[in-house]
Structures are given as structure tokens and as C-alpha cells.
Short mmCIF file of C-alpha atoms in Angstrom, two decimals:
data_model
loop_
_atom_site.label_atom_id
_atom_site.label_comp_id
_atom_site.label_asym_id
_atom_site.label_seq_id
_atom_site.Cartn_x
_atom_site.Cartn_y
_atom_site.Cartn_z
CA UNK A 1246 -1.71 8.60 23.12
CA UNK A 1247 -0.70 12.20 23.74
CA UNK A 1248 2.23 13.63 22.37
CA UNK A 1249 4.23 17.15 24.11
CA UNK A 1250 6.34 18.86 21.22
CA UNK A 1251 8.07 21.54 23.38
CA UNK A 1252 9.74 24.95 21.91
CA UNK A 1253 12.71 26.81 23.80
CA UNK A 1254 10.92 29.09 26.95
CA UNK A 1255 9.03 26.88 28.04
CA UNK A 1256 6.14 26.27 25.03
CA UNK A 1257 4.09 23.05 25.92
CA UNK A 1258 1.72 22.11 22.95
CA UNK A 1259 -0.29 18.88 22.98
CA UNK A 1260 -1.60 16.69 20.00
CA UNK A 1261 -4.60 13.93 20.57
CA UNK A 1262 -3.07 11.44 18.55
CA UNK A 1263 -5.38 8.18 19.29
CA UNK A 1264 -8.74 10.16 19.27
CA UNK A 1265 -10.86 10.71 16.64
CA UNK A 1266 -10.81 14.47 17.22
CA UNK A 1267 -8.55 16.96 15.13
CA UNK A 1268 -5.26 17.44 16.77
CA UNK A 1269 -4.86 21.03 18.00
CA UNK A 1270 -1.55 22.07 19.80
CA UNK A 1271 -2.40 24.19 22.28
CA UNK A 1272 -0.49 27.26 23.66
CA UNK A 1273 -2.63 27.34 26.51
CA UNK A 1274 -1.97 30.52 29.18
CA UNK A 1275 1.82 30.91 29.27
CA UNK A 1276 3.59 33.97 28.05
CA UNK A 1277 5.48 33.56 24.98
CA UNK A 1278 8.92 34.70 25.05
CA UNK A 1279 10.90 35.70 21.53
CA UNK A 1280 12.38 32.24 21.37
CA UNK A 1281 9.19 30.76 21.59
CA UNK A 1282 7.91 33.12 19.04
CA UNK A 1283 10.63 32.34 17.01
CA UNK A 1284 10.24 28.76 17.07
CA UNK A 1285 5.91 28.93 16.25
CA UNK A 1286 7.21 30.88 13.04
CA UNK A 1287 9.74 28.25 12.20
CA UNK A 1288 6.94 26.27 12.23
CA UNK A 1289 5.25 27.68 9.76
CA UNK A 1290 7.12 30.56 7.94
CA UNK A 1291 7.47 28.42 4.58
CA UNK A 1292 10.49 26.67 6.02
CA UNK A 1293 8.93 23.69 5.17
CA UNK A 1294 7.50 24.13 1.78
CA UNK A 1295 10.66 25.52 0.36
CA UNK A 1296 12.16 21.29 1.08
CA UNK A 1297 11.28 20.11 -2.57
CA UNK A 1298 10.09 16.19 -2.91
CA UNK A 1299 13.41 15.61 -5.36
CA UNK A 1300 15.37 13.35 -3.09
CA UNK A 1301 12.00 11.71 -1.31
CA UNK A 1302 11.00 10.94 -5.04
CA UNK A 1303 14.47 9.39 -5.83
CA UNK A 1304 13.85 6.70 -3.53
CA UNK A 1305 10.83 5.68 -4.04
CA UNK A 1306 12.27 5.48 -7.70
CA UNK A 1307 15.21 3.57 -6.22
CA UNK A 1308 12.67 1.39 -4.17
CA UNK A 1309 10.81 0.05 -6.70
CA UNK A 1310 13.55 -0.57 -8.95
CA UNK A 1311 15.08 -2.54 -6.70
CA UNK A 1312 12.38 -4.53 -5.34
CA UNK A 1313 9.43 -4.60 -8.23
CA UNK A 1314 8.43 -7.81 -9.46
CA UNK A 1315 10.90 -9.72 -7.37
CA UNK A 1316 9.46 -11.56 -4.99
CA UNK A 1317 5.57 -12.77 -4.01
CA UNK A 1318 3.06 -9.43 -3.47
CA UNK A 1319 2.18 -9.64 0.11
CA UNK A 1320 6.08 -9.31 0.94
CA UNK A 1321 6.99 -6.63 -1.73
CA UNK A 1322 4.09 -4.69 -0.40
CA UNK A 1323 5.44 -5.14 3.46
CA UNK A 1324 8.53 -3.51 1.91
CA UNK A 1325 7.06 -0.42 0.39
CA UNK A 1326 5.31 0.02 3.98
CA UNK A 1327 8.08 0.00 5.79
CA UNK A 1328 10.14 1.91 4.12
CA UNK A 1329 8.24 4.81 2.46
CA UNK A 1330 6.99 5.12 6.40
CA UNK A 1331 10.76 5.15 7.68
CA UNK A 1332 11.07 8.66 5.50
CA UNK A 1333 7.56 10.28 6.73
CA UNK A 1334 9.09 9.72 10.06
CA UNK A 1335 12.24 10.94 9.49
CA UNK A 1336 11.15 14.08 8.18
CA UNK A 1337 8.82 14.84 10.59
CA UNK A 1338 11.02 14.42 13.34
CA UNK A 1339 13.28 17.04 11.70
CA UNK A 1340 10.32 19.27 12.09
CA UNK A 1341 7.16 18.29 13.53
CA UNK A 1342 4.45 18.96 10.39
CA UNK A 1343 2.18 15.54 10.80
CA UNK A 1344 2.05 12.45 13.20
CA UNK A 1345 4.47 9.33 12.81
CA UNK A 1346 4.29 5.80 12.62
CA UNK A 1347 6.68 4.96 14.89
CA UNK A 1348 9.36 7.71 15.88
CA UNK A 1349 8.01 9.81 18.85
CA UNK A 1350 8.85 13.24 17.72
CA UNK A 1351 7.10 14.52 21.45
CA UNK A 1352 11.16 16.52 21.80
CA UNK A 1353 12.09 17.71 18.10
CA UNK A 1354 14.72 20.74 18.83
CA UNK A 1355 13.95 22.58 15.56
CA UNK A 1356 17.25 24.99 16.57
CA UNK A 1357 19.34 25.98 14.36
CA UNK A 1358 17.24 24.59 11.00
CA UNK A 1359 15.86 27.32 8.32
CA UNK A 1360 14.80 27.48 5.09
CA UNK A 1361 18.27 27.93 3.96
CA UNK A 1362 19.54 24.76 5.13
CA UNK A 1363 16.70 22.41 5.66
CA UNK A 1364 17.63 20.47 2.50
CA UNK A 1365 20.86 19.29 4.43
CA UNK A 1366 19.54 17.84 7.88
CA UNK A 1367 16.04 16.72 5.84
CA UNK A 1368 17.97 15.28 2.12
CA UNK A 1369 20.35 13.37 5.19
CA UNK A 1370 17.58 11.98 7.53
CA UNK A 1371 14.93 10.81 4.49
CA UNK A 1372 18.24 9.34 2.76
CA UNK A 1373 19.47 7.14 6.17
CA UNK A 1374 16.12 5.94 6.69
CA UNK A 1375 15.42 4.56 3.20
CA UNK A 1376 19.03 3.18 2.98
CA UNK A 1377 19.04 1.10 5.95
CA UNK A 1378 15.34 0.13 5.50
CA UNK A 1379 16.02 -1.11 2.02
CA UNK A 1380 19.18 -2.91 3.11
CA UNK A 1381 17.38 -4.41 6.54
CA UNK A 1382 14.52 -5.92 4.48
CA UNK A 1383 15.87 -6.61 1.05
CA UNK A 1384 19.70 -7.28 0.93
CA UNK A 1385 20.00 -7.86 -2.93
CA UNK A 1386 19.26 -3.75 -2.95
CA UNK A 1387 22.67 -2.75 -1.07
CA UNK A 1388 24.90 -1.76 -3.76
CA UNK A 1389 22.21 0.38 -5.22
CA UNK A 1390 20.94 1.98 -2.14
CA UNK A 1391 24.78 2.75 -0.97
CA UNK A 1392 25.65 4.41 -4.30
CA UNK A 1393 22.98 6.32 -4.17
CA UNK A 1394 23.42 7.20 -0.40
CA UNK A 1395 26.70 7.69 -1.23
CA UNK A 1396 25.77 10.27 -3.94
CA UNK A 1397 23.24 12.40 -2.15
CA UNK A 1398 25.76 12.81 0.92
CA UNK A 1399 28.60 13.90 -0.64
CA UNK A 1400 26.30 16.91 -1.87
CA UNK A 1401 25.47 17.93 1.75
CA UNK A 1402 28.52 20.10 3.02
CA UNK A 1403 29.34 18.09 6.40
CA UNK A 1404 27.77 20.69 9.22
CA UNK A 1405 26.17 19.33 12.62
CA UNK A 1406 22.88 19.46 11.18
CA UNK A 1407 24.19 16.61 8.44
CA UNK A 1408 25.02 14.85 11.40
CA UNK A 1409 21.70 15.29 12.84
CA UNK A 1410 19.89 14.01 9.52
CA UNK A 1411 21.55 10.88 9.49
CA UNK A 1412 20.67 10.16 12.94
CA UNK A 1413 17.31 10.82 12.90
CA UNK A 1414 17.35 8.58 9.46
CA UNK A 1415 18.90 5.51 11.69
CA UNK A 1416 16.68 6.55 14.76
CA UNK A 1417 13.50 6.32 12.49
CA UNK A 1418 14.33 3.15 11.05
CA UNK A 1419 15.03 1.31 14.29
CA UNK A 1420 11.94 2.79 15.31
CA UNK A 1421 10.05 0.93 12.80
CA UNK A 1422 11.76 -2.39 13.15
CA UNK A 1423 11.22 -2.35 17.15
CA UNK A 1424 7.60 -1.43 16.44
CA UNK A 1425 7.18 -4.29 13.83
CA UNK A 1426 9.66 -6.97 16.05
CA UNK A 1427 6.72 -9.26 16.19
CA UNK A 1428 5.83 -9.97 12.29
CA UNK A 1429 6.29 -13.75 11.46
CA UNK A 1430 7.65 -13.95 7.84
CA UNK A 1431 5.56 -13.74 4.62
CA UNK A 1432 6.19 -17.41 3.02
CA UNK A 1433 4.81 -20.99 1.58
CA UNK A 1434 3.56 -23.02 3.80
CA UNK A 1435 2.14 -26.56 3.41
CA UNK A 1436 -1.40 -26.31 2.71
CA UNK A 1437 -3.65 -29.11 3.40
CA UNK A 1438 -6.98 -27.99 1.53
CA UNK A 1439 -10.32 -28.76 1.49
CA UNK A 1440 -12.20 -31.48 -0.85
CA UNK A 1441 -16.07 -30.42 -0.77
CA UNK A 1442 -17.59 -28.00 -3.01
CA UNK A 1443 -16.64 -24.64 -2.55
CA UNK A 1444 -13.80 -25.29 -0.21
CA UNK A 1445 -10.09 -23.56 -1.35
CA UNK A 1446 -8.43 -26.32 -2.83
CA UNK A 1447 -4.28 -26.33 -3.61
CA UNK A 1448 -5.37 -28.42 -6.89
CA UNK A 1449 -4.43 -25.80 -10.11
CA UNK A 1450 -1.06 -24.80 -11.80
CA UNK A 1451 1.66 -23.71 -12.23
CA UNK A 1452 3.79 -26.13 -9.51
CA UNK A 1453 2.75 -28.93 -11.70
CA UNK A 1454 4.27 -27.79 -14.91
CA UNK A 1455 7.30 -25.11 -13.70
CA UNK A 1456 10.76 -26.85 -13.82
CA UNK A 1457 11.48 -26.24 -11.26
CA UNK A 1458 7.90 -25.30 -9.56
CA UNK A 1459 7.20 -22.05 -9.21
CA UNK A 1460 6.09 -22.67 -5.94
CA UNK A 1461 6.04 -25.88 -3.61
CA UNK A 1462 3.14 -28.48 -4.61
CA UNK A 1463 0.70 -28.27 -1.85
CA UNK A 1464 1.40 -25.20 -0.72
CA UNK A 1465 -0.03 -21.79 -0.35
CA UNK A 1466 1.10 -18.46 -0.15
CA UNK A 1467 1.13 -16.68 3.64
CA UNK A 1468 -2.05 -17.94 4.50
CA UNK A 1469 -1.55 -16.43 7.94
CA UNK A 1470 -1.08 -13.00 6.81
CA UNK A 1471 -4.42 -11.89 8.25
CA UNK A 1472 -3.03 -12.41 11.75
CA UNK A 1473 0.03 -9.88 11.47
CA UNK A 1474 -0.75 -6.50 13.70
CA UNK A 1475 -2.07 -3.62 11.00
CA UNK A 1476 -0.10 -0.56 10.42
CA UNK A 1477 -3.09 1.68 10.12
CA UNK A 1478 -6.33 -0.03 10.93
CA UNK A 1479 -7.39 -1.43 14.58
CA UNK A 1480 -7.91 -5.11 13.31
CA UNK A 1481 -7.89 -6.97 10.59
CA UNK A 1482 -11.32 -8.43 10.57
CA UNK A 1483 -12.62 -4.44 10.87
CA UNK A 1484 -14.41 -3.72 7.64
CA UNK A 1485 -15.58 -7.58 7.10
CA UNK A 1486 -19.44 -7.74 6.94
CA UNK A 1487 -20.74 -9.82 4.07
CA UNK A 1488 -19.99 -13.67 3.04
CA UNK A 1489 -20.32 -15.34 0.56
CA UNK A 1490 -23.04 -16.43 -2.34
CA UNK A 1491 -24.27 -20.15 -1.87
CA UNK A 1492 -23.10 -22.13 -4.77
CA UNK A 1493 -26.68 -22.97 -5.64
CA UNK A 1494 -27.52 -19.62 -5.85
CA UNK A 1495 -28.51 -17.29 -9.04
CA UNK A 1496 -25.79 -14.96 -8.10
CA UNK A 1497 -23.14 -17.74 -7.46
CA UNK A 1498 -24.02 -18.93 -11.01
CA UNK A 1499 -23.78 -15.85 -12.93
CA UNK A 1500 -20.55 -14.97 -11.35
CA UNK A 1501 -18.83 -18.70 -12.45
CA UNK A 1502 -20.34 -18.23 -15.73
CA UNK A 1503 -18.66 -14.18 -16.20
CA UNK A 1504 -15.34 -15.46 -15.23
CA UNK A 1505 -15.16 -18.96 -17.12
CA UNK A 1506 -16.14 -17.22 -20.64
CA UNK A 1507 -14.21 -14.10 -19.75
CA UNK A 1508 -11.09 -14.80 -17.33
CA UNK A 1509 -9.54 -18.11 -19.41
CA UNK A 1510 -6.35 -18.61 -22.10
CA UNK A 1511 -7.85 -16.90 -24.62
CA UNK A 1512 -11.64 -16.03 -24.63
CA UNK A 1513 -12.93 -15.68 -27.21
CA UNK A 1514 -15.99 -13.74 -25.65
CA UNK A 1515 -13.52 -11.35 -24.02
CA UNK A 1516 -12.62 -8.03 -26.20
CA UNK A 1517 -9.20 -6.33 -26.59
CA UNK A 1518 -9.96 -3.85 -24.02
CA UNK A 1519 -10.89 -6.01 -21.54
CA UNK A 1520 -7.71 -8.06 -21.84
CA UNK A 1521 -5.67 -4.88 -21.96
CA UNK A 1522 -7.19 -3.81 -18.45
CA UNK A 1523 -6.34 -7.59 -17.11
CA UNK A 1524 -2.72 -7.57 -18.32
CA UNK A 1525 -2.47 -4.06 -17.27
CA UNK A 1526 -3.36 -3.76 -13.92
CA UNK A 1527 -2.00 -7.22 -12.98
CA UNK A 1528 1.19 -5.70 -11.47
CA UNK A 1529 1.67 -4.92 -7.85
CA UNK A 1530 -0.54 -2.48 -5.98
CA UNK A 1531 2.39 -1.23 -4.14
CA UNK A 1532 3.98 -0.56 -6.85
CA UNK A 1533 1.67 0.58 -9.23
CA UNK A 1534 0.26 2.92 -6.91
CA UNK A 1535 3.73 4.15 -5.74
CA UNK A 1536 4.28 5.15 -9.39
CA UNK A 1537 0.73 6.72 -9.16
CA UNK A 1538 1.75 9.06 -6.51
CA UNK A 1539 4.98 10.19 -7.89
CA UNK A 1540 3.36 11.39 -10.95
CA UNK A 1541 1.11 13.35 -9.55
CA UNK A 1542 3.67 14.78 -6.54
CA UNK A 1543 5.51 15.77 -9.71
CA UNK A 1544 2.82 17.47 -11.14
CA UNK A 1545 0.79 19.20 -8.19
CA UNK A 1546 4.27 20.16 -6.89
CA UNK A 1547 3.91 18.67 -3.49
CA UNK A 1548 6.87 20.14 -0.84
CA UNK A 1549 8.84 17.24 0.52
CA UNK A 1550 6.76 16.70 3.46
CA UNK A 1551 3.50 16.23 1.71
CA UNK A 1552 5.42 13.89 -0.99
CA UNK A 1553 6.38 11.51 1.98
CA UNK A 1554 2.72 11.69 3.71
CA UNK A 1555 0.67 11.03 0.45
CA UNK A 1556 3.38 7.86 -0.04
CA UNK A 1557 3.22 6.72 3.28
CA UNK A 1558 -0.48 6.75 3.76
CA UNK A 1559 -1.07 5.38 -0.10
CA UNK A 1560 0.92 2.34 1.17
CA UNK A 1561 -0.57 2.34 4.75
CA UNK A 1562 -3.04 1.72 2.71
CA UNK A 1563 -2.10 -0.97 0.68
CA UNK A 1564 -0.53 -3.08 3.41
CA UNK A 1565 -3.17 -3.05 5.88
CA UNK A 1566 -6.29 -3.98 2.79
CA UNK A 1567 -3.43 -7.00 2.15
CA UNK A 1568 -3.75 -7.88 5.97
CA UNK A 1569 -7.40 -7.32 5.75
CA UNK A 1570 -8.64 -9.28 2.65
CA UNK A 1571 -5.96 -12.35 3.77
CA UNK A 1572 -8.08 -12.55 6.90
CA UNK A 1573 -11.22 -12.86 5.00
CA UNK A 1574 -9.60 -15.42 2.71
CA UNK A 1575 -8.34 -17.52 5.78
CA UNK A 1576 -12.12 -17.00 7.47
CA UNK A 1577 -13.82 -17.70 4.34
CA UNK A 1578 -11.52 -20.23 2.82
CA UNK A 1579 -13.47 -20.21 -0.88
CA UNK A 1580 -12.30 -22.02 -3.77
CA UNK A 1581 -10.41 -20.26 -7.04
CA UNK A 1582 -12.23 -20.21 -10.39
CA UNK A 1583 -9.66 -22.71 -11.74
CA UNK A 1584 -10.91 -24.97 -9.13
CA UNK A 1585 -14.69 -24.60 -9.39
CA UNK A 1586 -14.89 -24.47 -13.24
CA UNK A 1587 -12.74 -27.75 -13.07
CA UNK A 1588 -15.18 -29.19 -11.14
CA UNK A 1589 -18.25 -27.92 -12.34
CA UNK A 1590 -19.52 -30.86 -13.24
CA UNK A 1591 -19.18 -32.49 -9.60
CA UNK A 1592 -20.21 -29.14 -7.67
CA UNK A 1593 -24.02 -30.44 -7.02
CA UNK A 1594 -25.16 -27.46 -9.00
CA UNK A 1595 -26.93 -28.66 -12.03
CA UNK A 1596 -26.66 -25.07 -13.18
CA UNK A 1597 -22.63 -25.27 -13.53
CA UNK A 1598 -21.08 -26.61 -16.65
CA UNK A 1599 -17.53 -27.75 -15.38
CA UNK A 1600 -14.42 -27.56 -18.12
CA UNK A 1601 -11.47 -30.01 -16.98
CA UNK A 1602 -9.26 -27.99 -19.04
CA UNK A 1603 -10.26 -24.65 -18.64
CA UNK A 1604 -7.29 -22.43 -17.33
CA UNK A 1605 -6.75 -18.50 -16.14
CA UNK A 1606 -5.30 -16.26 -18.60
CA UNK A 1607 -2.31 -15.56 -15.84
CA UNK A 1608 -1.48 -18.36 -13.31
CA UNK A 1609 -3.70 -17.75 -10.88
CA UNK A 1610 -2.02 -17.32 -7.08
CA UNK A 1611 -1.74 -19.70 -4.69
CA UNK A 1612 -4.06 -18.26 -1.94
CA UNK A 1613 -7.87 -17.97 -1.20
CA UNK A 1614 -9.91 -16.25 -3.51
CA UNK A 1615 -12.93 -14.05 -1.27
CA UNK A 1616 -11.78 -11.23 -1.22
CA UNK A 1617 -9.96 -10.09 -3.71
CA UNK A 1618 -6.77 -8.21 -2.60
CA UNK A 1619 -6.23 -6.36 -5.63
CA UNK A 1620 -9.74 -5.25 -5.59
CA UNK A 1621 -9.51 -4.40 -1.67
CA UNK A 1622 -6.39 -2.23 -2.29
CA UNK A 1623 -7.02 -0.60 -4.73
CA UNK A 1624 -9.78 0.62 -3.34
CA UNK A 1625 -8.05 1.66 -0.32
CA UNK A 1626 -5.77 3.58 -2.32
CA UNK A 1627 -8.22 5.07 -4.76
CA UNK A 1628 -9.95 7.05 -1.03
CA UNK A 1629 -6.50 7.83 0.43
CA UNK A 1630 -5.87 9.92 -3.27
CA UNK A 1631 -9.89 11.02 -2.92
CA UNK A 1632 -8.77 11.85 0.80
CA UNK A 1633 -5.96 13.63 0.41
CA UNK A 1634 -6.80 16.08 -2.56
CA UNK A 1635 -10.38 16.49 -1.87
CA UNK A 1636 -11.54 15.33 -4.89
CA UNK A 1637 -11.70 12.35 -7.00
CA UNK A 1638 -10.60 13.83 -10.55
CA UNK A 1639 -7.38 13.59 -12.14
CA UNK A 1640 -6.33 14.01 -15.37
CA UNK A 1641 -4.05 11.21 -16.03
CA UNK A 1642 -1.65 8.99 -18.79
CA UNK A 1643 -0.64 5.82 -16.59
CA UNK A 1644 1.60 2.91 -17.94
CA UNK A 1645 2.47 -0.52 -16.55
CA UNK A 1646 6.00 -1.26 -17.66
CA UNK A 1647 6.03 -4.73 -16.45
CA UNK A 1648 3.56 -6.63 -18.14
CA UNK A 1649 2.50 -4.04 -21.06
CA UNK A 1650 5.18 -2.03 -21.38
CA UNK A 1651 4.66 1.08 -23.79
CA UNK A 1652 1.17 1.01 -23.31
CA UNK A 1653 -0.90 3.93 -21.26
CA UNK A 1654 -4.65 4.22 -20.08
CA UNK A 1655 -6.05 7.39 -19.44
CA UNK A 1656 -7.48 7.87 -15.86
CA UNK A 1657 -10.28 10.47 -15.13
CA UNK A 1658 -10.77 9.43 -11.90
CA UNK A 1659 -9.44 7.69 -9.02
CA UNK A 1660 -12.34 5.86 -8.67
CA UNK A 1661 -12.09 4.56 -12.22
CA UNK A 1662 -8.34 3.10 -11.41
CA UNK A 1663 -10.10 1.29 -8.38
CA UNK A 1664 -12.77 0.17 -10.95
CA UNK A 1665 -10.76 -1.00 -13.61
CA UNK A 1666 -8.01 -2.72 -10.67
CA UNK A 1667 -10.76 -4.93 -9.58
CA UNK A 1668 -12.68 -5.28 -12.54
CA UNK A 1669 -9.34 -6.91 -14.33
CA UNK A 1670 -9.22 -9.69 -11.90
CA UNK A 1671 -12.43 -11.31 -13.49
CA UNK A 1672 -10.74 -10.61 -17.11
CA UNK A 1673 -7.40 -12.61 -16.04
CA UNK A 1674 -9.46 -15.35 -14.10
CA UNK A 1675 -8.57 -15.00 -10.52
CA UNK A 1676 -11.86 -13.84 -8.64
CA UNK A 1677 -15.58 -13.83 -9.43
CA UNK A 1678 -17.35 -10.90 -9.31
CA UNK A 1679 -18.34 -10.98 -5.76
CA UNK A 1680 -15.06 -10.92 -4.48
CA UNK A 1681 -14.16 -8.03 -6.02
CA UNK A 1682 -17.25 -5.85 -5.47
CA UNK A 1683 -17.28 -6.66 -1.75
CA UNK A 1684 -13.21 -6.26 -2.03
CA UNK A 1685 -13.35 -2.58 -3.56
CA UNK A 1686 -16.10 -1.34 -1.47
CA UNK A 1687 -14.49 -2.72 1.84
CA UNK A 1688 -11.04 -1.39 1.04
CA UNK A 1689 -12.58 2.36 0.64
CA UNK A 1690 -13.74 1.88 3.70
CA UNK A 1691 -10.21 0.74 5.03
CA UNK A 1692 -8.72 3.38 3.07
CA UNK A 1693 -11.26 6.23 4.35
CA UNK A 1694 -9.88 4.65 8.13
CA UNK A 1695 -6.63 5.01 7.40
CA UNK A 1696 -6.41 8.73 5.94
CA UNK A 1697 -8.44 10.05 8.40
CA UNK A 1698 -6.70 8.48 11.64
CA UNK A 1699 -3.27 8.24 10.49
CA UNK A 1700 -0.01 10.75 9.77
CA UNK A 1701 -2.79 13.40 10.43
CA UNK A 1702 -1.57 17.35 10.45
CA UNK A 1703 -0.51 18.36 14.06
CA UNK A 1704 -2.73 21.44 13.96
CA UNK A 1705 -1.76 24.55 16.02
CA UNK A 1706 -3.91 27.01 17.75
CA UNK A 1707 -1.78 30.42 19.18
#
């Protein structure tokens, strides 16, 4: 796909958007006039940087307020996608800095906008677009998302370029919905599973013991999920490559034995550290790594445009390893550790001790267990933060608020928060081993795809 940004006089500049090469815009032989001077500089005078990431920053603070902890993962991360990618778009189709998801910005008119009153048309258009995002996918969040809509407006002195921000907020968002008009819903469906050895079986708690269930008996949890189009990668099934350990084999066995003496209602082999990184990292990816990237926006000082970018690719991220590892559960089909320890003792494997009573620490979730999703993204996230700041050091204090409130681990690395995100699956009883190792290591791979083919910088060559 090409994309034509054009500049008053006459300026045509390409970007190669669906190649794998670097986009250049091109001023090719035409004689620049002083408008089309003019509007190069605009480009790139600082106009930009001086849009802080304070009102980009709000909602994604308003976002996961509203929606955290809600409603199942796969559908709370479909949120975060949509709408952190509704404001990259609308900013950069108030000035042209990176490539969009959805919102051809081939035309942007940059007239009339300068560093002196960018906040107005940009604080408008990222404000629109998260409003009416939030309120098309997640109704309960209205009154919230109004009032603060409401709040931000009234400090933009009404001007045509106001007027222009809130259009381009609405024009982004429908953007996104048209381009996404095909998704089925994220729900429970009736799951008939399988009775052999091995085979994902809808068999473990909580619908037996909720009042009312938790979720319907015999059901699973979008098991289809797999199928939906990606928002960053080609297909889902891209980055799968290796299946799974025969239960009769030496690898098989050591990975039921980790999680049955580490992952149960209290362990007694498991240490205090090891339950803190289960219980910790148990919460959302989206919005545990949404919180991740505000913290350090805040304290790299990212401009407004970068803010949106890092959030919109971070969650790129996120969605697409969802869609990704739900295909390999749905391909795979492989049975829970709450399952296979219960049966142990009817497996075939002489090597398996089974415990009828043996139970995750957290209820385990009603859908496939190889690969692990948590494992997948948060390795996809872990490259897009490697990606994006060239370097896989930080210096960090994160918390959890939902599930260990008060409590902070220190991150040196982003590759240590993709460590510990999959490693805490085995500590809480959801996955063996091998679905999270081949979970993290695909999910760089996704999130390696994603940075480097998506919202890419539309470079310029004059």
C-alpha cells in the first residue's frame, strides 16, 4: 500500500507502507516553492515535540480505570487495542509523524497548525477518539469518559482548529470500527471436550462451586479467537513451529511434576517469592503493560506522539500474541494441569502420580493450555519496549494494584518482566513449563513483527 501526503505547491511525497523497506518520502525533482518549504519545516521544526503526552496519558489512565478487571482478558485486551490505536491515529492525521492503523492520513492539510496551538486541534482529536471508542465498546465507561471529555474541551478556546480535532477524533474512530466490522464477539461457548489423555477437557472449577457459576458448566472461553483477522501480524498461525511433548516423555514428566508441587493451593515446596511473582503478575497484560508504558513515558519524557506510538504498538502487541497463542490452543487442544494431575493416575504414564484433589492456586481459565498467552504476550511486549528504546534495561519499581496491592518488584530489564510473566504461570498452576517457554520465545518473535512493520516513522528525504 502506498500512501501520497501532499504539501501546498504541489509537494508529492510517497511512503512504502506494506514493504519491508524503510519508508522514505520522497521530494523527487520538483521545485519547492515557500509554501512547500514552509510546510517540510512544519514537519519537523519541533512543532511536534513541544505536544506533551499529558492528555494521551489521561486516558489511558481513564481506560484502564474503567475497564480493568471487568470482564474476561481476551475482550479487555480487544479494548485497549482499539482504543489506544484510535488516538495514534488521530494524532497522526493531525500531522503526519508515523503510519496508522486505520485512518488514511495520504491528504493531512497541516495549515494553519504550529507549535503554539497544536495542543488545541491534537488535546481535541486524541480526546474524540478515546471518548467514542470507550463508549462504542464498553458502555458502563460513558459517564466517566464524557466528564472527562467534557473537562478537557472546555479548556480548548473554541477556534476552527478545535473543530478540526474533534473530527479527526470521530473520523479515526469510525475508521477503526469499519476496519474491524468483521470481528465475531469474544464469549462462552459450549464446549464439548475431549476424554483421552492429553485432550483439553472442560472438567475443573470454579462453575461447579460459584453461586452462581462463574462461568457456564461446559463451556469455554472464545475458543475461536485464533480465527479473528490480526491487527499487526499477517496470520495467526505465523510464529507457530513446535508442538507438543508426548505424555510419555521425560520432558512431559518433569514439566507435570514442576507444576503439581509448585502451581497448587498452597505448596508447600513453593517459596514466598515465587508465590509473590504468581499473584503478581496474574493481572491483565493489557493492562499491566499499559501501566508499564506510562511510567516510563513519564519518565523518558516522551512528546505526545511518541506516548501514543509506544501505547499503540505495546498493545498491537498484546492483542495479536492473544490471537496467536488462541490459535495454537484451538490447533493443539492440550489438557490444563488441573486436568492431567487429576488424572494422573489414568494417563497410561506409569511415571505420573495423579492427585484427585489437587487444585491451582488461582482458578485456572477456561481455555486450552499450549501456549500460554500470558507467556506469549508478554513476550511480545517485552521486544516492542526492547524495540522501541534500543535497549533492554530499565531501571524500574512496578506494582500490581489488583491482586497485591502495595507491593512493588524491581525490574532491570524488560526481558526479566517477560521472564517473571511467564514464569508465574507455573507458580499459580495454569501452564507447564513448555507452554510457556515456547509462549515467550514465540511472542518476541510476534512482538519483533509487529514493531518493525507497524506505526513505523514516515521518513523524509529533501
Amino acid at each position: 500500500m502506498k500512501t501520497t501526503f501532499k504539501f501546498l505547491g504541489g509537494l508529492i511525497i510517497l511512503f512504502s507502507l506494506g514493504s519491508c523497506e524503510k519508508d522514505v518520502i520522497d521530494s523527487g525533482d520538483a521545485e519547492l516553492s515557500s509554501a512547500d518549504i514552509k510546510g517540510v519545516q512544519n514537519f519537523n521544526n519541533g512543532m511536534i515535540n513541544s505536544y506533551s503526552n499529558e492528555v494521551v496519558l489521561q486516558w489511558n489512565e481513564l481506560l484502564s480505570q474503567s475497564i480493568d478487571d471487568l470482564m474476561p482478558l481476551p475482550a479487555e485486551t480487544k479494548i485497549y487495542a482499539m482504543v489506544t490505536l484510535a488516538m495514534h491515529d488521530a494524532l497522526n492525521n493531525v500531522v503526519p509523524k508515523y503510519e496508522t492503523y486505520a485512518l488514511d492520513n495520504s491528504g493531512v492539510d497541516v495549515t494553519g497548525i504550529s507549535k503554539k496551538n497544536i495542543h488545541s486541534i491534537s488535546d481535541a482529536a486524541v480526546s474524540l477518539a478515546a471518548r467514542d471508542m470507550m463508549v462504542q465498546l464498553f458502555p458502563a465507561s460513558t459517564a466517566a469518559a464524557d466528564a472527562q471529555l467534557s473537562a478537557i474541551l472546555e479548556g480548548i478556546e473554541d477556534s476552527e482548529l478545535k473543530t478540526r480535532g474533534v473530527n479527526i477524533g470521530k473520523a479515526a474512530v469510525a475508521a477503526i470500527l469499519e476496519k474491524r466490522a468483521n470481528d465475531f464477539p469474544l464469549r462462552f461457548q459450549t464446549y464439548i471436550g475431549g476424554t483421552a489423555p492429553g485432550e483439553y477437557q472442560v472438567n475443573y472449577m470454579p462453575f461447579m462451586l460459584a453461586n452462581p457459576p462463574v462461568w457456564p458448566e461446559n463451556a469455554a472461553y472464545a475458543p475461536n479467537m485464533g480465527e479473528l483477522t490480526p491487527f499487526g501480524i499477517i496470520s495467526s498461525d505465523q510464529f507457530r513451529d513446535e508442538g507438543l511433548y508426548p505424555l510419555n516423555s521425560s520432558e512431559y514428566v518433569a514439566d507435570y511434576n514442576e507444576v503439581k508441587s509448585l502451581g497448587c493451593t498452597d505448596c508447600p515446596m513453593r517459596t514466598e517469592e515465587q508465590t509473590e511473582i504468581g499473584a503478581f503478575w496474574i493481572e491483565s497484560n493489557a493492562s499491566s503493560m499499559n501501566r508499564l508504558a506510562r511510567t516510563l513515558i513519564e519518565e523518558r519524557k516522551l512528546d505526545g506522539w511518541e506516548a501514543a506510538r509506544l501505547i499503540g504498538l505495546v498493545e498491537m502487541a498484546v492483542i495479536d500474541a492473544y490471537i496467536a497463542s488462541f490459535e495454537g490452543k484451538a490447533y493443539y487442544k492440550f489438557w490444563r494441569p488441573v486436568s492431567a494431575i487429576r488424572a494422573g493416575d489414568f494417563d497410561g504414564v506409569d511415571a505420573t502420580v495423579g492427585d484427585l484433589t489437587w487444585t491451582s492456586s488461582f482458578f485456572t481459565p477456561p481455555t486450552a493450555e499450549y501456549p500460554s498467552t500470558h507467556a506469549y504476550a508478554g513476550g511480545a511486549s517485552a521486544a516492542v519496549f526492547k524495540s522501541f528504546f534500543n535497549s533492554d534495561h530499565v531501571n524500574l519499581n512496578v506494582t500490581s494494584p489488583y491482586y497485591l496491592p502495595g507491593v512493588e518488584r524491581h525490574l532491570n530489564s524488560f526481558s526479566q518482566m517477560s521472564y517473571e510473566t511467564a514464569i508465574s504461570r507455573i507458580y499459580i498452576g495454569y501452564h507447564f513449563r513448555h507452554a510457556i517457554e515456547v509462549g515467550e520465545r514465540q511472542g518476541k518473535e510476534l512482538g519483533e513483527y509487529v514493531f518493525q512493520n507497524n506505526l513505523r516513522e514516515l521518513k523524509k528525504t529533501l
